[in-house]
Amino acid sequence: MSSKDYLPYYAAGEVVSGFGRGSKSLGCPTANLSEEIVEALPSEFETGIYYGWASLEKTIYKMVMSIGWNPFYKNDKKSMEIHLLHKFEDDFYGKELKVIVLGYIRPELNFSSVDQLIKAINKDIEVADKSLDEATSVKYKEDPFLKS
């Protein structure tokens, strides 16, 4: 089995502090889910970059998500880092975030520079944005899971 066999994948949890580099180093703020949520992923769920829908305080946003070890930063803990395709004024630590993971963009990669990583992140955001406009993805925006 692969990750695709588990899609769509539903997860929800409180936004916790992450590594503190998404906004600062990469210009791409992320909402991190707790270790318990990451550990609940099926063992066959591949690391990589995914897209889907997210709900924060009953407002639904497009999202792109990294699941994995972030080889560029050599993390020792697997993480789920979600970037909502929306500009927020404030952080939302402690708020509940619900996600429906719909598709796989690419495997987790290492990069030789921060600039290469930023370029890949921007491409991932573009792919997620376009993919979520497709009819097969749009229907999930109305999923009761996101609205409850």
PDB file of C-alpha atoms in Angstrom:
ATOM      1  CA  MET A   1       0.000   0.000   0.000  1.00  0.00           C
ATOM      2  CA  SER A   2       1.033   3.595  -0.519  1.00  0.00           C
ATOM      3  CA  SER A   3      -0.190   6.979   0.704  1.00  0.00           C
ATOM      4  CA  LYS A   4      -2.513   7.191  -2.281  1.00  0.00           C
ATOM      5  CA  ASP A   5      -4.449   4.220  -0.890  1.00  0.00           C
ATOM      6  CA  TYR A   6      -5.233   6.316   2.204  1.00  0.00           C
ATOM      7  CA  LEU A   7      -6.441   9.421   0.369  1.00  0.00           C
ATOM      8  CA  PRO A   8      -8.480  11.309   1.176  1.00  0.00           C
ATOM      9  CA  TYR A   9      -6.964  11.348   4.661  1.00  0.00           C
ATOM     10  CA  TYR A  10      -8.672  13.220   7.499  1.00  0.00           C
ATOM     11  CA  ALA A  11      -6.826  14.642  10.504  1.00  0.00           C
ATOM     12  CA  ALA A  12      -7.537  17.212  13.192  1.00  0.00           C
ATOM     13  CA  GLY A  13      -5.611  18.625  16.082  1.00  0.00           C
ATOM     14  CA  GLU A  14      -4.388  21.630  17.946  1.00  0.00           C
ATOM     15  CA  VAL A  15      -1.813  23.863  16.260  1.00  0.00           C
ATOM     16  CA  VAL A  16       1.466  23.566  18.178  1.00  0.00           C
ATOM     17  CA  SER A  17       4.786  25.395  18.004  1.00  0.00           C
ATOM     18  CA  GLY A  18       7.018  24.074  15.286  1.00  0.00           C
ATOM     19  CA  PHE A  19      10.627  24.723  14.398  1.00  0.00           C
ATOM     20  CA  GLY A  20      10.108  28.473  13.996  1.00  0.00           C
ATOM     21  CA  ARG A  21      11.603  28.785  10.537  1.00  0.00           C
ATOM     22  CA  GLY A  22       8.606  28.728   8.159  1.00  0.00           C
ATOM     23  CA  SER A  23       7.804  32.421   8.380  1.00  0.00           C
ATOM     24  CA  LYS A  24      11.256  33.639   9.286  1.00  0.00           C
ATOM     25  CA  SER A  25      13.606  31.782   6.918  1.00  0.00           C
ATOM     26  CA  LEU A  26      11.289  30.664   4.171  1.00  0.00           C
ATOM     27  CA  GLY A  27       8.510  33.253   3.988  1.00  0.00           C
ATOM     28  CA  CYS A  28       6.039  30.406   4.262  1.00  0.00           C
ATOM     29  CA  PRO A  29       4.355  30.229   7.676  1.00  0.00           C
ATOM     30  CA  THR A  30       3.198  26.776   8.710  1.00  0.00           C
ATOM     31  CA  ALA A  31       0.806  25.358  11.257  1.00  0.00           C
ATOM     32  CA  ASN A  32       2.226  22.281  12.918  1.00  0.00           C
ATOM     33  CA  LEU A  33       0.179  19.410  14.273  1.00  0.00           C
ATOM     34  CA  SER A  34       1.247  17.512  17.387  1.00  0.00           C
ATOM     35  CA  GLU A  35       3.442  14.423  17.462  1.00  0.00           C
ATOM     36  CA  GLU A  36       0.378  12.313  18.343  1.00  0.00           C
ATOM     37  CA  ILE A  37      -1.298  13.275  15.058  1.00  0.00           C
ATOM     38  CA  VAL A  38       1.899  12.535  13.112  1.00  0.00           C
ATOM     39  CA  GLU A  39       2.319   9.183  14.867  1.00  0.00           C
ATOM     40  CA  ALA A  40      -1.293   8.261  13.991  1.00  0.00           C
ATOM     41  CA  LEU A  41      -0.485   8.343  10.258  1.00  0.00           C
ATOM     42  CA  PRO A  42      -0.572   4.866   8.715  1.00  0.00           C
ATOM     43  CA  SER A  43       2.966   3.461   8.577  1.00  0.00           C
ATOM     44  CA  GLU A  44       2.739   3.201   4.779  1.00  0.00           C
ATOM     45  CA  PHE A  45       1.981   6.927   4.463  1.00  0.00           C
ATOM     46  CA  GLU A  46       4.897   8.262   2.440  1.00  0.00           C
ATOM     47  CA  THR A  47       6.788  11.377   3.412  1.00  0.00           C
ATOM     48  CA  GLY A  48       6.452  14.198   0.942  1.00  0.00           C
ATOM     49  CA  ILE A  49       4.377  17.166  -0.096  1.00  0.00           C
ATOM     50  CA  TYR A  50       0.581  16.955  -0.246  1.00  0.00           C
ATOM     51  CA  TYR A  51      -2.359  19.251  -0.913  1.00  0.00           C
ATOM     52  CA  GLY A  52      -5.901  19.493   0.375  1.00  0.00           C
ATOM     53  CA  TRP A  53      -8.381  21.564   2.355  1.00  0.00           C
ATOM     54  CA  ALA A  54      -8.049  22.895   5.880  1.00  0.00           C
ATOM     55  CA  SER A  55     -10.546  24.367   8.304  1.00  0.00           C
ATOM     56  CA  LEU A  56      -9.579  26.906  10.928  1.00  0.00           C
ATOM     57  CA  GLU A  57     -12.368  28.340  13.067  1.00  0.00           C
ATOM     58  CA  LYS A  58     -14.912  27.062  10.508  1.00  0.00           C
ATOM     59  CA  THR A  59     -13.299  28.954   7.628  1.00  0.00           C
ATOM     60  CA  ILE A  60     -11.996  26.714   4.867  1.00  0.00           C
ATOM     61  CA  TYR A  61      -8.694  27.303   3.092  1.00  0.00           C
ATOM     62  CA  LYS A  62      -6.608  25.619   0.440  1.00  0.00           C
ATOM     63  CA  MET A  63      -3.493  24.056   1.947  1.00  0.00           C
ATOM     64  CA  VAL A  64      -0.208  22.443   1.066  1.00  0.00           C
ATOM     65  CA  MET A  65       1.456  20.191   3.629  1.00  0.00           C
ATOM     66  CA  SER A  66       4.839  18.656   4.243  1.00  0.00           C
ATOM     67  CA  ILE A  67       4.924  15.319   6.010  1.00  0.00           C
ATOM     68  CA  GLY A  68       8.346  14.090   6.934  1.00  0.00           C
ATOM     69  CA  TRP A  69      11.796  14.776   8.229  1.00  0.00           C
ATOM     70  CA  ASN A  70      12.702  17.928   6.263  1.00  0.00           C
ATOM     71  CA  PRO A  71      16.085  16.632   5.074  1.00  0.00           C
ATOM     72  CA  PHE A  72      17.403  20.144   4.383  1.00  0.00           C
ATOM     73  CA  TYR A  73      17.131  20.845   8.119  1.00  0.00           C
ATOM     74  CA  LYS A  74      17.996  17.282   9.212  1.00  0.00           C
ATOM     75  CA  ASN A  75      15.087  17.030  11.651  1.00  0.00           C
ATOM     76  CA  ASP A  76      15.131  14.150  14.100  1.00  0.00           C
ATOM     77  CA  LYS A  77      11.333  14.168  14.439  1.00  0.00           C
ATOM     78  CA  LYS A  78       8.785  13.559  11.724  1.00  0.00           C
ATOM     79  CA  SER A  79       6.377  16.473  11.336  1.00  0.00           C
ATOM     80  CA  MET A  80       3.160  17.582   9.630  1.00  0.00           C
ATOM     81  CA  GLU A  81       3.576  21.204   8.600  1.00  0.00           C
ATOM     82  CA  ILE A  82       0.572  22.838   6.953  1.00  0.00           C
ATOM     83  CA  HIS A  83       0.704  26.050   4.969  1.00  0.00           C
ATOM     84  CA  LEU A  84      -2.688  27.665   4.442  1.00  0.00           C
ATOM     85  CA  LEU A  85      -2.962  29.546   1.151  1.00  0.00           C
ATOM     86  CA  HIS A  86      -4.042  32.732   2.898  1.00  0.00           C
ATOM     87  CA  LYS A  87      -2.239  35.646   4.573  1.00  0.00           C
ATOM     88  CA  PHE A  88      -2.899  35.845   8.319  1.00  0.00           C
ATOM     89  CA  GLU A  89      -2.120  38.799  10.576  1.00  0.00           C
ATOM     90  CA  ASP A  90      -1.567  36.662  13.677  1.00  0.00           C
ATOM     91  CA  ASP A  91      -0.524  33.107  14.502  1.00  0.00           C
ATOM     92  CA  PHE A  92      -3.116  30.609  15.669  1.00  0.00           C
ATOM     93  CA  TYR A  93      -1.334  28.402  18.180  1.00  0.00           C
ATOM     94  CA  GLY A  94      -3.780  26.440  20.305  1.00  0.00           C
ATOM     95  CA  LYS A  95      -6.590  26.587  17.727  1.00  0.00           C
ATOM     96  CA  GLU A  96      -8.036  23.427  16.211  1.00  0.00           C
ATOM     97  CA  LEU A  97      -7.036  22.771  12.605  1.00  0.00           C
ATOM     98  CA  LYS A  98      -8.805  20.158  10.506  1.00  0.00           C
ATOM     99  CA  VAL A  99      -7.358  18.894   7.245  1.00  0.00           C
ATOM    100  CA  ILE A 100      -8.437  16.674   4.401  1.00  0.00           C
ATOM    101  CA  VAL A 101      -5.395  15.500   2.460  1.00  0.00           C
ATOM    102  CA  LEU A 102      -6.416  14.885  -1.144  1.00  0.00           C
ATOM    103  CA  GLY A 103      -3.315  14.496  -3.264  1.00  0.00           C
ATOM    104  CA  TYR A 104       0.402  13.918  -3.413  1.00  0.00           C
ATOM    105  CA  ILE A 105       2.655  16.469  -5.108  1.00  0.00           C
ATOM    106  CA  ARG A 106       6.165  15.087  -4.729  1.00  0.00           C
ATOM    107  CA  PRO A 107       8.526  13.155  -2.470  1.00  0.00           C
ATOM    108  CA  GLU A 108      10.494  14.801   0.295  1.00  0.00           C
ATOM    109  CA  LEU A 109      13.774  16.143  -1.120  1.00  0.00           C
ATOM    110  CA  ASN A 110      16.990  17.650   0.115  1.00  0.00           C
ATOM    111  CA  PHE A 111      18.208  20.936  -1.342  1.00  0.00           C
ATOM    112  CA  SER A 112      21.651  22.479  -1.676  1.00  0.00           C
ATOM    113  CA  SER A 113      20.456  25.970  -0.696  1.00  0.00           C
ATOM    114  CA  VAL A 114      17.621  27.827   1.018  1.00  0.00           C
ATOM    115  CA  ASP A 115      16.879  29.527  -2.330  1.00  0.00           C
ATOM    116  CA  GLN A 116      16.311  26.129  -3.993  1.00  0.00           C
ATOM    117  CA  LEU A 117      14.029  25.109  -1.121  1.00  0.00           C
ATOM    118  CA  ILE A 118      12.018  28.352  -1.395  1.00  0.00           C
ATOM    119  CA  LYS A 119      11.659  27.866  -5.160  1.00  0.00           C
ATOM    120  CA  ALA A 120      10.349  24.305  -4.592  1.00  0.00           C
ATOM    121  CA  ILE A 121       7.911  25.511  -1.904  1.00  0.00           C
ATOM    122  CA  ASN A 122       6.537  28.163  -4.257  1.00  0.00           C
ATOM    123  CA  LYS A 123       6.101  25.556  -6.999  1.00  0.00           C
ATOM    124  CA  ASP A 124       4.324  23.242  -4.513  1.00  0.00           C
ATOM    125  CA  ILE A 125       1.955  26.074  -3.577  1.00  0.00           C
ATOM    126  CA  GLU A 126       1.207  26.684  -7.254  1.00  0.00           C
ATOM    127  CA  VAL A 127       0.517  22.973  -7.874  1.00  0.00           C
ATOM    128  CA  ALA A 128      -1.727  22.759  -4.794  1.00  0.00           C
ATOM    129  CA  ASP A 129      -3.664  25.880  -5.771  1.00  0.00           C
ATOM    130  CA  LYS A 130      -4.363  24.574  -9.292  1.00  0.00           C
ATOM    131  CA  SER A 131      -5.129  21.017  -8.131  1.00  0.00           C
ATOM    132  CA  LEU A 132      -7.680  22.259  -5.618  1.00  0.00           C
ATOM    133  CA  ASP A 133      -9.555  24.102  -8.375  1.00  0.00           C
ATOM    134  CA  GLU A 134     -10.288  20.770 -10.113  1.00  0.00           C
ATOM    135  CA  ALA A 135     -13.820  19.412  -9.703  1.00  0.00           C
ATOM    136  CA  THR A 136     -12.589  16.239  -7.998  1.00  0.00           C
ATOM    137  CA  SER A 137     -11.000  18.377  -5.270  1.00  0.00           C
ATOM    138  CA  VAL A 138     -13.519  21.219  -4.988  1.00  0.00           C
ATOM    139  CA  LYS A 139     -16.259  18.871  -3.773  1.00  0.00           C
ATOM    140  CA  TYR A 140     -14.272  18.169  -0.577  1.00  0.00           C
ATOM    141  CA  LYS A 141     -14.435  21.840   0.374  1.00  0.00           C
ATOM    142  CA  GLU A 142     -18.048  21.124   1.411  1.00  0.00           C
ATOM    143  CA  ASP A 143     -17.200  18.034   3.472  1.00  0.00           C
ATOM    144  CA  PRO A 144     -19.071  18.067   6.807  1.00  0.00           C
ATOM    145  CA  PHE A 145     -15.801  17.175   8.583  1.00  0.00           C
ATOM    146  CA  LEU A 146     -14.440  20.648   7.809  1.00  0.00           C
ATOM    147  CA  LYS A 147     -17.614  22.444   8.827  1.00  0.00           C
ATOM    148  CA  SER A 148     -18.280  20.789  12.180  1.00  0.00           C
TER     149      SER A 148
END
